[in-house]
Short mmCIF file of C-alpha atoms in Angstrom, two decimals:
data_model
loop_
_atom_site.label_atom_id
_atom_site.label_comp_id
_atom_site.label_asym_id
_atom_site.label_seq_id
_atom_site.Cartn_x
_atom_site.Cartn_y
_atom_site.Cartn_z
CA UNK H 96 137.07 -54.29 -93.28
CA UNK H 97 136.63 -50.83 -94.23
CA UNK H 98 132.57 -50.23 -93.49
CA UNK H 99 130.77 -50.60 -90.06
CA UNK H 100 128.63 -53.53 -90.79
CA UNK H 101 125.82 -54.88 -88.56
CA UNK H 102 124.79 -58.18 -89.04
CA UNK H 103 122.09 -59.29 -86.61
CA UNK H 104 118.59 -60.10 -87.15
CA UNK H 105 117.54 -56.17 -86.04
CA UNK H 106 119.76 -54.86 -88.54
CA UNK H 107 119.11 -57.26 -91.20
CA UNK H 108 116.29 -56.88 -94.10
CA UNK H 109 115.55 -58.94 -97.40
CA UNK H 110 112.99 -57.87 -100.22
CA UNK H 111 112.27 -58.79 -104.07
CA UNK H 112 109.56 -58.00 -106.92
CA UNK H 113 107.68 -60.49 -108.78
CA UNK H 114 109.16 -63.63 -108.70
CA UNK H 115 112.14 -62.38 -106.38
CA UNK H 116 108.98 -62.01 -103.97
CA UNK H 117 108.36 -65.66 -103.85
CA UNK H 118 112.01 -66.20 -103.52
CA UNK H 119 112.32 -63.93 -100.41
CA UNK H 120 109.53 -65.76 -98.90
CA UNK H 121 111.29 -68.96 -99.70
CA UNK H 122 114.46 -67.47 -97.99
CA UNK H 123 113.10 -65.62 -94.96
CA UNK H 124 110.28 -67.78 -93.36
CA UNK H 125 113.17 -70.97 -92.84
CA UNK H 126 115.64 -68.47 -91.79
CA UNK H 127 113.56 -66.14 -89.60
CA UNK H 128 115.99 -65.86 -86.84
CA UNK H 129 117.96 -64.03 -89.30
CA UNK H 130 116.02 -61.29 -90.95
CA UNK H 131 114.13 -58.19 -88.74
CA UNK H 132 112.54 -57.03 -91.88
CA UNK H 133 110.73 -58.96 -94.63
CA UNK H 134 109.10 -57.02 -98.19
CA UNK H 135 107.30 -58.56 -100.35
CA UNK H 136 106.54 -56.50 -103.80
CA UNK H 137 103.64 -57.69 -105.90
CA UNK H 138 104.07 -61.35 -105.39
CA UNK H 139 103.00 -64.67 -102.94
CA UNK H 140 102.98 -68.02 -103.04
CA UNK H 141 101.25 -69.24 -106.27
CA UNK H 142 97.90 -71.65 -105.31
CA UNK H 143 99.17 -74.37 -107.05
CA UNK H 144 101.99 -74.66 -104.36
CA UNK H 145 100.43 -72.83 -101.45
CA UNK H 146 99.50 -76.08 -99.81
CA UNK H 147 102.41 -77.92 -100.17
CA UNK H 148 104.42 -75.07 -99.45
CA UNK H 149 102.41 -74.53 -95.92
CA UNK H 150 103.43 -77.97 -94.98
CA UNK H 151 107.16 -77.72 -95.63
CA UNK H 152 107.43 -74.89 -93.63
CA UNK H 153 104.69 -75.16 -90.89
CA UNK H 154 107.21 -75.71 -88.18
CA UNK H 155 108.89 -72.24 -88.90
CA UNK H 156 104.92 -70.77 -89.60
CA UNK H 157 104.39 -71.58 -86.14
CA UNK H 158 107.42 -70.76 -84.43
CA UNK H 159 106.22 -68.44 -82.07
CA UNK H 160 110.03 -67.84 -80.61
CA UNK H 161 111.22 -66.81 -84.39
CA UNK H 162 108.01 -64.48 -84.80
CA UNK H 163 108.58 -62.69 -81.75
CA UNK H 164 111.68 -61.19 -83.47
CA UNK H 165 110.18 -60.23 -86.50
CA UNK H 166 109.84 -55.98 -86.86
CA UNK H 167 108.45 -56.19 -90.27
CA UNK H 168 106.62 -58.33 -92.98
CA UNK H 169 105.37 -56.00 -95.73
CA UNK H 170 103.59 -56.57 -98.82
CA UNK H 171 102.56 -54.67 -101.36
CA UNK H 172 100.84 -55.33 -105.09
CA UNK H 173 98.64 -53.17 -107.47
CA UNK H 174 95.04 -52.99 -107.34
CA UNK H 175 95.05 -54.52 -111.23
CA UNK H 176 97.93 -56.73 -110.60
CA UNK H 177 97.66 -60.25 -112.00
CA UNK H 178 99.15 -61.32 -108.62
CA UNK H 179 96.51 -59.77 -106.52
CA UNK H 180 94.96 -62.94 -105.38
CA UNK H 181 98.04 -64.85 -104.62
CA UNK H 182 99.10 -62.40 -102.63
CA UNK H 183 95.87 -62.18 -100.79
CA UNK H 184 96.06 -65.57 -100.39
CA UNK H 185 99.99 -65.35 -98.50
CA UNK H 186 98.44 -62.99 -96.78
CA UNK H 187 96.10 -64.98 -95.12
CA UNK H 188 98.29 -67.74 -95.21
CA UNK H 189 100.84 -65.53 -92.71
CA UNK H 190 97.77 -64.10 -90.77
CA UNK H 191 96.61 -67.94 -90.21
CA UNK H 192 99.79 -69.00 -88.79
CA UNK H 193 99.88 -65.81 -86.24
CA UNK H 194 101.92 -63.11 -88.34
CA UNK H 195 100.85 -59.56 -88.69
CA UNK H 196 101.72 -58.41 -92.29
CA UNK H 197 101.37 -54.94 -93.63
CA UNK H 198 99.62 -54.95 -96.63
CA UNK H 199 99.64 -51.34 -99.00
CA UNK H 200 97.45 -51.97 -102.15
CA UNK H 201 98.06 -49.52 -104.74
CA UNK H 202 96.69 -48.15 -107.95
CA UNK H 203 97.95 -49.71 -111.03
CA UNK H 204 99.53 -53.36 -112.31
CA UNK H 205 102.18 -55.05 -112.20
CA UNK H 206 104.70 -52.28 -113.29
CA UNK H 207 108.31 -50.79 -112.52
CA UNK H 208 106.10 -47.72 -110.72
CA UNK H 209 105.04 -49.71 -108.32
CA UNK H 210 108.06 -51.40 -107.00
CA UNK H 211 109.85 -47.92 -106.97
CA UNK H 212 107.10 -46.78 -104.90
CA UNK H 213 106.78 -50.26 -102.53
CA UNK H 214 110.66 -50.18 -102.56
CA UNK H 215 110.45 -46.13 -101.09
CA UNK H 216 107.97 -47.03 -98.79
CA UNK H 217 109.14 -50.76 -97.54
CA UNK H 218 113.32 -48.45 -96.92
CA UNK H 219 111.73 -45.89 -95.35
CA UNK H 220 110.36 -48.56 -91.92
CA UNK H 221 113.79 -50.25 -91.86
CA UNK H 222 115.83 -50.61 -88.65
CA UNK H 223 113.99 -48.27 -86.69
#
């Protein structure tokens, strides 16, 4: 009522840390005819679910018509991370099924620091 709001896909972006990561995954990929702009901050989805997770959502994986639409999937996760490798492994998990994620590795763990940083540099590509 009182702010200009824009609510289409272009103009729409969801992100989380840690296990707010997973989360967005588990929100976004179903729903990607609503988002433009997907970050994903030192997270994935964990191996022991990875397969079953792939299967749920293969049809939207492979929806070439959804992907089309899609300005942005970012992730980003520390060097000394404990999350490292499940995030390498969503990442090639999204780059099997014909996405082209962003991936920014940086220095340090698992920290506050990092998802200031990943959340400054994630903002800073929206709705262009």
């Amino acid at each position: 009522k009182t702010y200009r709001v824009q609510t289409d896909r272009n103009n729409r972006a969801i992100a989380g840390l840690s296990m707010g990561g997973g989360q967005t995954l588990n929100i976004a990929i179903p729903h990607l005819n609503r988002f433009g702009y997907i970050g994903v901050f030192s997270s994935g989805i964990p191996a022991n679910v990875s397969d079953a997770w792939e299967r749920e959502h293969l049809a939207e994986l492979d929806n070439a018509a959804a992907k089309r639409g899609l300005r942005l999937l970012w992730f980003g996760t520390g060097k000394r991370d404990f999350v490292m490798e499940t995030t390498q492994s969503t990442l090639s998990l999204m780059k099997k099924h014909g996405f082209a994620p962003v991936f920014v590795k940086s220095e340090g763990g698992h920290t506050w620091l990092n998802w200031r940083d990943y959340l400054s540099e994630f903002a800073s590509l929206l709705f262009r």
